[in-house]
Amino acid sequence: MDEATNDRKKVSVNRKDEQLEQFRVNNVGKKLTTNESVKISNDEQTLKAGVRGPTLMEDFYFFEKQMHFDHERIPERVVQARGFGAHGEFELYKSMKQYTKACFLQKPGEKTPVFVRFSNMQGNKGSSDTTLGPRGFSTKFYKTEGNYDLLALSFPVFILNDAFKLADAIHALNPEPHNDIPQASPAHDNFWDFVANNQASAHFIMWAMSDRTAPRSWRMMQGFSINTFRFVNDDEKATFVRFHWKPVLGVHSLLVDEAQIIGGVDPDFHRRDLWESIELGAYPVFELGVQMIDEDDEFKYGFDILDPTKLWPEEMVPVEIIGKMTLNKNVDNFFAEVEQVAFNPANVIPGIDFSNDPVLQGRLFAYRDTQMHRLGGPNFNEIPINRPICPVHNNQQGGYMQQKINVGKINYHKNSLAHNTPATSSPAEGGYVHYKEKVEGHKIKAESKSFKDYFSQARLVWNSMSSVEKQHITQAFCFQLGNVKSQSVRQQVVDMFANVDEGLATTIAEYVGVNRPSGVQVPVTASSPALSIMNTPKYPYSLKVGVLIGNHFNGKEVKTVIGLLRKYGVFIDFVGEKFGTVTGTDGTRFKVNKTFLTTNPNLFDSLYIVGGSSGNETRFSQHIMRFVSEAYKHYKPIGVATTAHTYMKATEKNNLLGVVFAANNPYFGEEFVAAIDQQRFWNRK
């Protein structure tokens, strides 16, 4: 076993990790065999009748190898196709026994193994990580009482309020069927035609136009359960609940321009960021929060708490932080773990139950059906990443890839020959019992009147945004609708969003060439500061700084600054003209691990311009100025060493906000770290 594998094993030893160990195979130093474990003498040529003759059908190893290759792809997910995952653990801060008997929420300090998959809602597996749109945030908890899946999105609401329309929404969002264009983008006629004619989507669209469509990192992305669930305690008292994952590093985003550029220069940007952070020990940490509403208070709010197109404002229903999740181990094999992991909101444990949220009700069926299609049959739960860490006993049998060998002849319940085993469990023994909710009414296909306020919370989002965020939302609308060919669709969307904000709709109308809207915005003046990412925590920890460097730099100065950046946990790449070592005037040496040709300024959160000398001064300076220009126009902090002051000069066209100079500045290092912490300087010109 190699050192890297040993190091990863030391990171986290838990019940799930121990279970997976029996399935791990390390081929290093081993002999090549067939799948039946027959040793192979030749892995280069097929068996032929003569050196130049035809291949023989009896070359069983060739057919095994080729057939396995032919079948090694499985259907990708219809949504959330592109993603990545990691292992970790959840630690409970405070007992929730008062509200739920869920086993992992009882004892403070108890740790539960988890696996998390982050994903893009739209786009195929080959699309870019940084395409614009909502992200999935799915967590599987492995407990001795069974698996629990908590599925979340990076938006707090869903696009529609009834599962019957889910297929239509995804069809409209996907590339148009006649030419399969555009990939991973809603900037086309079908999607916006759907929006205009399904106006329950208004709230979701406000989030889809916001900065949250382009997360800086999965490590800096919030997760919302979207749907309303129930906590149920030992006394069978229920409480409505929604779940929140809050990143400790805060919620941060890329600019649209950055996201589009990064999608070209590094389509694996988010998965690379997650992988490298875990490998470097900068483990992503998320705190779990819950919003709870007593059943007696179900109707006291100005919105229906079961409506998935409505959020529960934190000012009205506070988020109570109850634990934290730390992702501390990368996967050993992408396909075996990330691609084959199967999440399902129906995977619950005693203490967690469902509400009548109509989207949740539909999802309870859809996910299992999807996984059976993708993973070849009903036994996908026996794939190692999906297996519970506790024993499984039931009378289910057969199906593709059945791995259990159930011994004995009894395969039914009830029975006397096996003393009626496997037997059911009472609630006291941990048996799952559905919450006894009183249900009455007529069978009907209809939308509740309480769901039909489509614009009040969309207006709440607009009211809650900073001026910068409002500008970005406006630009996003203009970009998206600017790609819609149908003038009728553009007009319908403009008229629709006049209900949210007349000024917003008028600006869009002027840009996309349609009539000014005639509608009136809803009379909502409330705002929710929790919805703006301008109010998020900010830290320099694990942000990436590109150090632009050549030879003959001020060694003492740069060494001090680099040491300070590392002290604050900043990730550093040394970017130079070529790979190798650069040397300062005092002999200080740094290893260049990126070159101007192999990286891009948009991949960094900040730049530290050191400068120095190079074999080709003109080309060296051009590269630095290109990096500086990109960072400056994207409002990023820039540190300027004493040897690089010529690269940044104040003019009438700039104000150099967020640019920190080392010359005659004994506090340069601290000021540069503070600038990195702030991350963006929106008042820069």
XYZ file of C-alpha atoms in Angstrom:
685
model
C 0.000 0.000 0.000
C 1.501 3.366 -1.016
C 2.222 6.244 1.407
C -0.611 8.419 0.074
C -3.130 5.683 0.809
C -1.745 5.234 4.313
C -1.881 8.988 4.938
C -5.499 9.156 3.830
C -6.410 6.231 6.054
C -4.951 8.023 9.082
C -7.221 11.018 8.503
C -10.509 9.447 9.454
C -11.194 6.048 10.928
C -14.922 5.468 11.313
C -17.409 2.672 10.860
C -18.044 3.444 7.201
C -14.357 3.745 6.406
C -13.693 0.405 8.084
C -16.491 -1.198 6.081
C -15.159 0.181 2.784
C -11.680 -1.152 3.526
C -12.731 -4.717 2.664
C -13.664 -3.525 -0.837
C -10.501 -1.529 -1.560
C -8.027 -3.124 -3.955
C -4.502 -1.844 -4.540
C -2.997 -3.227 -7.763
C 0.511 -1.899 -7.173
C 3.014 -4.775 -7.130
C 0.417 -7.391 -8.018
C 0.154 -9.822 -10.941
C -2.375 -9.191 -13.710
C -5.368 -11.563 -13.696
C -8.731 -12.061 -15.354
C -11.912 -11.333 -13.390
C -11.903 -15.030 -12.517
C -8.390 -14.559 -11.042
C -6.547 -16.475 -13.797
C -3.055 -15.022 -14.226
C -2.358 -13.342 -17.569
C 0.815 -13.959 -19.592
C 0.159 -11.482 -22.448
C -1.734 -8.193 -22.204
C -0.526 -6.738 -25.513
C -1.766 -8.820 -28.461
C -4.906 -10.753 -29.339
C -4.766 -14.483 -30.066
C -4.464 -14.952 -33.851
C -4.269 -17.768 -36.359
C -0.729 -16.892 -37.451
C 1.107 -13.617 -36.831
C -0.902 -11.833 -39.541
C -4.024 -13.999 -39.319
C -7.524 -13.391 -38.007
C -8.275 -13.059 -34.292
C -9.637 -16.230 -32.722
C -12.909 -16.349 -30.817
C -11.270 -18.377 -28.078
C -9.240 -15.388 -26.820
C -11.391 -15.250 -23.699
C -9.300 -12.592 -21.967
C -9.560 -10.178 -24.905
C -13.348 -10.572 -24.961
C -13.582 -10.090 -21.205
C -11.402 -6.976 -21.316
C -13.149 -5.464 -24.345
C -16.671 -6.257 -23.175
C -15.997 -4.716 -19.782
C -14.694 -1.594 -21.503
C -17.773 -1.502 -23.738
C -20.020 -1.539 -20.671
C -18.048 0.606 -18.243
C -20.284 3.649 -18.697
C -23.641 3.778 -16.993
C -26.471 6.224 -17.748
C -25.655 9.618 -16.305
C -28.097 11.339 -14.008
C -30.832 13.267 -15.814
C -30.158 16.155 -13.429
C -27.115 16.707 -11.212
C -25.009 14.703 -13.693
C -21.724 16.504 -13.063
C -20.424 16.324 -9.530
C -17.828 15.181 -7.067
C -17.765 13.936 -3.492
C -15.830 13.364 -0.294
C -16.044 11.492 3.001
C -16.274 13.083 6.404
C -18.005 13.105 9.745
C -20.818 14.964 11.435
C -20.475 16.020 15.068
C -23.516 17.037 17.102
C -23.259 20.231 19.180
C -26.496 19.928 21.161
C -29.099 17.258 21.766
C -32.323 17.539 19.780
C -34.041 14.807 21.814
C -36.804 17.255 22.734
C -37.852 17.368 19.076
C -36.696 14.118 17.439
C -35.646 10.577 18.202
C -33.286 10.590 15.186
C -30.295 8.637 16.475
C -27.568 10.986 15.235
C -29.189 13.986 16.950
C -29.274 12.682 20.524
C -25.876 12.874 22.187
C -23.668 16.001 21.981
C -20.190 15.169 20.756
C -21.268 11.993 18.961
C -19.760 11.637 15.478
C -21.472 10.105 12.461
C -19.720 9.038 9.223
C -20.990 10.911 6.154
C -20.482 11.019 2.408
C -21.277 14.187 0.466
C -21.798 14.727 -3.251
C -21.797 18.243 -4.705
C -23.199 18.630 -8.203
C -24.459 20.946 -10.932
C -28.216 20.809 -11.453
C -27.905 21.312 -15.217
C -25.389 20.139 -17.781
C -24.085 16.713 -18.684
C -21.102 14.957 -17.120
C -18.774 16.609 -19.616
C -19.847 20.167 -18.862
C -17.861 22.627 -16.773
C -17.936 22.904 -12.977
C -18.479 26.651 -13.197
C -21.547 26.743 -15.440
C -24.188 29.018 -13.949
C -27.065 27.506 -11.992
C -28.129 25.830 -8.755
C -25.938 23.168 -7.168
C -26.838 19.962 -5.395
C -25.537 19.272 -1.888
C -26.432 15.706 -0.871
C -25.313 14.063 2.361
C -25.555 10.410 3.370
C -25.336 9.723 7.118
C -24.230 6.179 8.045
C -25.635 5.110 11.419
C -26.050 1.743 13.079
C -29.800 2.373 12.850
C -29.656 2.767 9.065
C -28.762 5.317 6.389
C -30.254 8.787 6.329
C -30.034 10.982 3.208
C -30.302 14.758 3.473
C -30.662 16.314 0.017
C -30.176 20.042 -0.444
C -29.734 22.744 -3.087
C -27.646 25.909 -3.114
C -30.914 27.885 -3.477
C -33.470 28.005 -0.637
C -36.448 27.341 -2.932
C -37.491 25.092 -5.806
C -38.610 26.125 -9.284
C -42.167 24.744 -8.978
C -44.583 23.767 -6.247
C -45.799 20.433 -7.601
C -43.776 17.394 -8.664
C -46.047 16.818 -11.660
C -44.265 19.682 -13.441
C -40.724 18.550 -12.626
C -40.173 16.742 -15.941
C -41.454 19.785 -17.840
C -39.132 22.121 -15.958
C -36.067 19.986 -16.669
C -37.056 19.476 -20.312
C -37.321 23.249 -20.717
C -34.028 23.832 -18.907
C -32.096 21.243 -20.907
C -30.637 21.940 -24.374
C -33.383 22.417 -26.944
C -34.247 19.024 -28.484
C -33.949 19.960 -32.161
C -30.223 20.831 -31.979
C -29.129 19.928 -28.426
C -27.980 23.540 -27.823
C -27.084 25.222 -25.490
C -25.292 22.958 -23.043
C -25.639 23.740 -19.333
C -27.278 27.108 -19.887
C -30.837 28.429 -19.467
C -30.146 31.262 -21.933
C -32.572 30.027 -24.600
C -36.194 30.333 -25.699
C -37.589 27.122 -24.239
C -36.538 27.818 -20.668
C -37.779 31.411 -20.562
C -40.998 30.469 -22.331
C -41.520 27.931 -19.565
C -40.794 30.554 -16.887
C -43.232 33.074 -18.365
C -45.979 30.461 -18.559
C -45.313 28.891 -15.150
C -45.066 31.911 -12.907
C -44.678 29.948 -9.694
C -41.030 29.911 -10.818
C -40.581 33.659 -10.121
C -38.904 33.244 -6.734
C -36.530 30.548 -7.979
C -35.579 32.707 -10.964
C -34.518 35.571 -8.687
C -32.035 33.191 -7.099
C -31.047 31.817 -10.514
C -30.102 35.362 -11.572
C -28.201 36.035 -8.335
C -24.525 35.583 -7.485
C -25.301 32.190 -5.909
C -25.396 30.655 -9.390
C -21.583 30.836 -9.499
C -20.115 29.626 -6.178
C -16.436 30.363 -5.596
C -16.091 26.870 -4.184
C -18.276 24.057 -2.936
C -16.545 24.758 0.378
C -18.134 28.233 0.318
C -21.651 27.242 -0.727
C -24.767 27.064 1.410
C -27.157 24.126 1.279
C -30.941 24.273 1.811
C -33.206 21.250 2.203
C -35.893 23.052 0.109
C -38.616 20.715 1.316
C -40.412 20.678 4.641
C -39.895 17.586 6.803
C -41.024 16.598 10.270
C -39.073 15.897 13.414
C -40.894 13.313 15.570
C -39.895 12.743 19.200
C -40.346 9.795 21.564
C -43.798 11.074 22.531
C -44.842 11.081 18.841
C -45.049 14.868 18.847
C -44.127 16.350 15.473
C -42.406 19.606 14.543
C -42.020 20.925 11.008
C -38.361 21.342 10.068
C -36.132 22.613 7.272
C -32.371 21.998 7.210
C -29.512 24.352 6.394
C -25.834 23.700 5.739
C -23.858 26.883 6.460
C -20.206 26.959 5.327
C -17.890 28.167 8.093
C -15.863 30.064 5.470
C -18.960 32.022 4.428
C -20.883 32.094 1.146
C -18.771 33.461 -1.708
C -19.217 33.638 -5.470
C -17.393 34.085 -8.715
C -18.348 36.838 -11.097
C -20.126 35.609 -14.220
C -17.180 36.684 -16.363
C -14.773 34.743 -14.144
C -16.997 31.647 -14.156
C -17.150 31.625 -17.947
C -13.389 32.041 -18.330
C -12.611 29.411 -15.697
C -14.983 27.011 -17.445
C -12.633 27.132 -20.406
C -9.229 27.143 -18.701
C -10.113 24.691 -15.896
C -13.487 22.944 -16.294
C -12.647 20.899 -13.169
C -12.191 24.001 -11.012
C -14.566 23.043 -8.194
C -13.594 19.396 -7.911
C -9.905 20.347 -8.019
C -10.508 22.913 -5.270
C -12.267 20.340 -3.067
C -9.656 17.648 -3.672
C -6.651 19.904 -3.053
C -8.161 21.470 0.060
C -8.690 18.072 1.659
C -5.250 16.830 0.611
C -3.671 19.956 2.153
C -5.610 19.507 5.396
C -7.850 22.562 4.912
C -10.934 20.471 5.536
C -14.277 21.965 4.423
C -16.537 22.558 7.431
C -20.288 23.172 7.359
C -22.544 23.808 10.318
C -25.963 22.174 10.329
C -28.840 24.432 11.219
C -32.542 23.731 11.568
C -35.602 25.921 11.289
C -38.506 24.508 13.289
C -42.200 25.378 13.365
C -44.608 23.824 15.832
C -47.549 22.078 14.188
C -49.921 24.405 16.035
C -48.262 27.363 14.258
C -48.554 25.931 10.737
C -50.899 28.650 9.492
C -49.654 31.694 11.375
C -47.288 32.919 8.671
C -48.019 34.953 5.567
C -46.932 32.061 3.370
C -47.603 28.330 3.243
C -44.782 26.539 5.033
C -45.292 23.460 2.840
C -44.734 25.429 -0.384
C -41.234 24.595 -1.737
C -41.198 27.859 -3.736
C -41.213 29.767 -0.425
C -38.383 30.158 2.045
C -38.818 30.597 5.776
C -37.223 33.994 6.495
C -34.616 33.604 9.217
C -35.869 36.755 10.914
C -39.243 35.033 11.381
C -38.032 31.455 11.919
C -34.464 31.524 13.293
C -31.898 28.966 12.196
C -30.650 27.012 15.193
C -27.129 25.634 14.718
C -26.948 22.086 16.089
C -23.768 20.509 14.701
C -20.966 20.581 12.183
C -19.784 18.436 9.302
C -16.116 18.130 8.379
C -15.058 16.630 5.035
C -11.674 15.077 5.715
C -11.077 12.268 3.221
C -11.022 12.194 -0.550
C -12.497 9.271 -2.450
C -10.311 6.366 -3.532
C -12.152 5.853 -6.816
C -14.465 8.321 -8.528
C -16.705 5.795 -10.258
C -17.064 3.394 -7.349
C -17.949 6.106 -4.863
C -19.073 9.370 -6.489
C -20.733 8.002 -9.611
C -22.420 5.046 -7.912
C -23.604 6.770 -4.747
C -27.408 6.803 -4.687
C -29.306 9.416 -2.688
C -33.013 9.367 -1.961
C -35.078 11.709 0.252
C -37.133 8.628 1.175
C -34.084 7.253 3.038
C -35.089 8.364 6.537
C -34.663 6.944 10.015
C -36.996 6.983 13.031
C -37.451 10.562 14.189
C -37.567 12.080 10.696
C -40.755 11.979 8.645
C -42.333 13.719 5.674
C -44.745 16.587 5.239
C -47.376 17.079 2.559
C -45.021 19.269 0.536
C -46.142 18.198 -2.989
C -42.643 18.306 -4.472
C -41.270 16.181 -1.637
C -44.094 13.686 -2.117
C -43.136 13.275 -5.775
C -39.424 13.012 -5.021
C -40.067 10.089 -2.679
C -40.948 8.015 -5.742
C -38.684 9.533 -8.375
C -35.276 8.999 -6.793
C -35.551 5.259 -6.244
C -36.859 4.774 -9.759
C -33.962 6.827 -11.136
C -31.334 4.840 -9.237
C -32.774 1.524 -10.363
C -32.460 2.697 -13.969
C -28.951 4.120 -13.584
C -27.418 1.359 -11.515
C -28.955 -1.641 -13.233
C -31.603 -2.949 -10.881
C -33.007 -3.026 -7.351
C -29.768 -4.051 -5.621
C -27.937 -0.721 -5.940
C -28.067 -0.436 -2.143
C -25.509 -3.277 -1.991
C -22.842 -1.235 -3.781
C -20.214 -0.499 -1.091
C -20.703 3.289 -0.981
C -24.465 2.789 -0.493
C -24.333 -0.032 2.050
C -25.529 0.680 5.587
C -22.935 -0.017 8.255
C -25.510 -2.131 10.088
C -26.787 -5.573 9.009
C -29.592 -5.855 6.440
C -32.186 -8.603 6.888
C -35.298 -9.010 4.742
C -36.970 -11.385 2.307
C -36.122 -9.466 -0.852
C -34.342 -11.639 -3.378
C -32.997 -11.816 -6.916
C -32.538 -8.953 -9.331
C -29.475 -7.752 -11.204
C -26.211 -8.047 -9.281
C -27.642 -9.571 -6.129
C -24.651 -9.938 -3.804
C -26.191 -11.262 -0.616
C -26.308 -15.008 -0.202
C -29.390 -15.543 1.907
C -29.137 -19.001 3.458
C -32.094 -21.149 4.417
C -35.341 -21.845 2.601
C -37.679 -19.303 4.215
C -38.181 -16.172 2.098
C -41.546 -14.908 3.245
C -43.306 -13.272 6.175
C -45.223 -14.353 8.242
C -43.883 -17.865 8.822
C -43.600 -20.554 11.467
C -40.682 -22.563 10.070
C -38.193 -19.799 10.980
C -40.154 -18.647 14.027
C -41.487 -15.674 12.040
C -38.041 -14.247 11.370
C -36.721 -11.937 10.171
C -39.161 -10.272 12.502
C -40.546 -6.758 12.736
C -39.336 -4.358 15.446
C -41.496 -2.407 17.830
C -41.043 1.373 18.052
C -39.182 0.840 21.333
C -36.795 -1.471 19.480
C -36.186 1.156 16.802
C -38.840 0.132 14.292
C -39.834 2.926 11.940
C -43.387 4.164 12.473
C -44.940 6.762 10.203
C -46.268 9.844 11.927
C -50.021 9.598 12.574
C -51.152 12.652 10.673
C -54.868 13.227 10.308
C -55.724 13.509 6.610
C -59.080 14.392 5.109
C -60.397 15.963 1.921
C -61.596 15.205 -1.572
C -59.415 13.581 -4.190
C -58.486 16.480 -6.454
C -55.845 17.659 -8.931
C -55.425 21.284 -7.933
C -53.065 23.878 -6.487
C -53.705 25.158 -2.991
C -54.789 28.792 -2.881
C -52.141 29.313 -0.214
C -49.450 28.509 -2.815
C -50.579 31.125 -5.344
C -48.653 34.161 -4.145
C -45.802 33.878 -6.644
C -44.179 37.291 -6.274
C -44.044 38.421 -2.636
C -40.972 36.398 -1.726
C -39.354 37.149 -5.084
C -39.767 40.807 -4.100
C -38.320 39.991 -0.654
C -35.184 38.674 -2.353
C -34.821 41.862 -4.408
C -35.323 44.070 -1.335
C -32.653 42.099 0.535
C -29.901 42.466 -2.023
C -27.093 45.027 -1.876
C -26.715 47.499 -4.740
C -23.911 45.363 -6.176
C -26.044 42.208 -6.056
C -28.972 44.033 -7.674
C -26.655 45.132 -10.463
C -25.526 41.539 -10.988
C -29.128 40.258 -11.021
C -30.065 42.886 -13.608
C -27.076 41.988 -15.771
C -27.924 38.291 -15.511
C -31.487 38.897 -16.696
C -30.220 41.006 -19.604
C -27.694 38.360 -20.619
C -30.167 35.490 -20.378
C -33.033 37.200 -22.182
C -30.625 38.714 -24.668
C -30.101 35.174 -25.950
C -33.836 34.547 -26.365
C -34.841 34.873 -30.016
C -38.594 35.163 -29.502
C -39.671 38.752 -28.895
C -42.958 37.450 -27.498
C -41.149 35.397 -24.841
C -38.920 38.343 -23.919
C -41.991 40.542 -23.505
C -43.798 37.946 -21.386
C -40.823 37.632 -19.023
C -40.460 41.399 -18.683
C -44.176 41.744 -17.906
C -43.905 38.901 -15.388
C -41.028 40.437 -13.437
C -42.675 43.842 -13.268
C -44.572 42.118 -10.431
C -41.240 41.812 -8.620
C -39.740 45.220 -9.365
C -40.874 47.754 -11.960
C -37.420 49.304 -12.248
C -35.774 45.950 -12.820
C -38.306 44.985 -15.488
C -38.022 48.375 -17.230
C -34.228 48.141 -17.406
C -34.456 44.626 -18.864
C -37.076 45.774 -21.386
C -34.852 48.576 -22.625
C -31.900 46.208 -23.017
C -33.713 43.379 -24.828
C -35.780 45.598 -27.093
C -39.355 45.085 -25.904
C -42.071 47.389 -24.599
C -41.926 48.790 -21.102
C -43.970 46.630 -18.736
C -47.382 47.795 -17.662
C -47.615 45.756 -14.455
C -47.185 46.941 -10.878
C -44.811 45.421 -8.354
C -46.258 43.678 -5.318
C -46.456 45.928 -2.234
C -43.770 44.184 -0.189
C -41.266 46.355 1.694
C -39.758 43.722 3.988
C -36.170 42.559 3.579
C -34.070 39.741 5.024
C -30.371 40.532 5.600
C -29.667 36.789 5.824
C -30.347 36.464 2.083
C -27.502 38.743 0.980
C -24.055 37.207 0.651
C -22.602 40.635 1.376
C -23.320 39.818 5.030
C -21.454 36.505 4.957
C -18.342 35.775 7.076
C -15.008 36.408 5.357
C -11.653 34.765 6.040
C -8.343 34.586 4.152
C -8.020 30.900 5.103
C -7.649 28.618 2.062
C -8.025 31.425 -0.483
C -5.496 31.152 -3.286
C -2.865 33.803 -4.003
C -0.795 33.828 -7.179
C 2.728 35.117 -6.569
C 4.053 36.622 -9.821
C 7.799 36.321 -9.469
C 11.142 36.388 -11.257
C 14.767 36.453 -10.085
C 16.485 39.182 -8.062
C 13.523 39.968 -5.806
C 13.882 41.352 -2.284
C 14.348 38.055 -0.492
C 13.863 39.247 3.074
C 10.686 41.160 2.242
C 9.058 38.428 0.170
C 10.023 35.654 2.573
C 8.356 37.565 5.436
C 5.166 38.104 3.440
C 4.985 34.478 2.284
C 5.441 33.347 5.873
C 2.593 35.570 7.021
C 0.273 34.330 4.259
C 0.984 30.732 5.237
C 0.366 31.593 8.881
C -3.173 32.613 7.938
C -3.673 29.440 5.889
C -3.566 31.123 2.486
C -2.810 28.775 -0.427
C 0.104 29.967 -2.568
C 1.174 29.286 -6.150
C 4.431 30.738 -7.443
C 3.868 31.833 -11.036
C 6.850 32.542 -13.261
C 8.156 32.536 -16.802
C 9.236 28.892 -16.563
C 9.335 26.024 -14.101
C 12.305 25.835 -11.792
C 13.712 27.964 -8.999
C 13.831 31.740 -8.659
C 16.430 33.353 -6.429
C 16.300 36.624 -4.516
C 19.078 39.147 -3.946
C 19.918 37.540 -0.594
C 19.832 33.956 -1.887
C 16.217 33.236 -0.872
C 14.812 30.656 -3.233
C 11.271 29.716 -4.230
C 10.103 26.957 -6.530
C 7.907 28.070 -9.432
C 5.033 25.562 -9.649
C 2.908 27.390 -12.247
C 3.842 29.369 -15.340
C 2.079 32.209 -17.091
C 1.127 29.732 -19.818
C -0.137 26.921 -17.587
C -2.376 28.960 -15.299
C -4.782 31.867 -15.554
C -5.332 34.982 -13.403
C -8.995 34.060 -12.891
C -7.973 30.955 -10.939
C -6.643 33.108 -8.083
C -8.474 35.027 -5.373
C -5.646 37.530 -5.135
C -2.286 38.406 -6.671
C 1.024 39.256 -5.013
C 3.160 41.027 -7.605
C 6.808 40.492 -6.753
C 8.290 41.068 -10.178
C 12.038 40.729 -10.556
C 14.030 39.861 -13.635
C 13.554 37.316 -16.380
C 15.306 36.133 -19.503
C 12.831 38.114 -21.597
C 11.867 41.266 -19.708
C 9.317 42.464 -22.260
C 7.416 39.186 -22.297
C 7.674 38.879 -18.492
C 6.155 42.337 -18.027
C 3.381 41.624 -20.542
C 2.392 38.488 -18.675
C 2.308 40.320 -15.342
C 0.232 43.176 -16.752
C -2.255 40.678 -18.216
C -2.670 39.032 -14.811
C -2.934 42.379 -13.043
C -5.545 43.684 -15.480
C -7.799 40.650 -14.968
C -7.505 40.737 -11.177
C -8.103 44.477 -11.003
C -11.232 44.481 -13.173
C -12.680 41.664 -11.066
C -12.238 43.738 -7.885
C -9.682 41.373 -6.339
C -7.017 42.394 -3.811
C -3.512 42.948 -5.145
C -0.288 43.145 -3.145
C 2.648 45.012 -4.704
C 6.215 44.288 -3.571
C 8.858 47.014 -3.553
C 10.364 45.476 -6.685
C 7.042 45.697 -8.562
C 5.747 49.244 -7.978
C 6.009 50.075 -11.687
C 3.202 47.618 -12.480
C 0.549 49.569 -10.527
C 0.160 53.317 -10.907
C -2.709 55.611 -9.957
C -4.421 57.385 -12.853
C -7.639 59.293 -13.445
C -9.218 55.998 -14.511
C -8.552 54.097 -11.282
C -8.561 54.602 -7.524
C -6.494 51.508 -6.627
C -8.879 50.380 -3.888
C -7.715 47.020 -2.560
C -4.187 47.501 -3.925
C -1.621 47.354 -1.104
C 1.925 48.627 -1.639
C 4.976 47.388 0.249
C 7.125 50.462 -0.416
C 7.591 52.481 2.785
C 4.915 50.388 4.488
C 6.032 48.454 7.588
C 2.525 46.964 7.889
C 2.298 45.714 4.321
C 1.887 42.030 5.218
C -0.952 42.624 7.670
C -2.716 45.040 5.306
C -2.403 42.600 2.419
C -3.897 39.786 4.523
C -6.749 42.117 5.509
C -7.357 42.885 1.827
C -7.414 39.172 0.975
C -9.908 38.716 3.802
C -12.233 41.330 2.262
C -12.000 39.502 -1.092
C -13.708 42.094 -3.342
C -13.470 45.875 -3.532
C -16.727 46.839 -5.177
C -16.096 50.604 -5.106
C -12.964 50.237 -7.178
C -12.841 52.131 -10.443
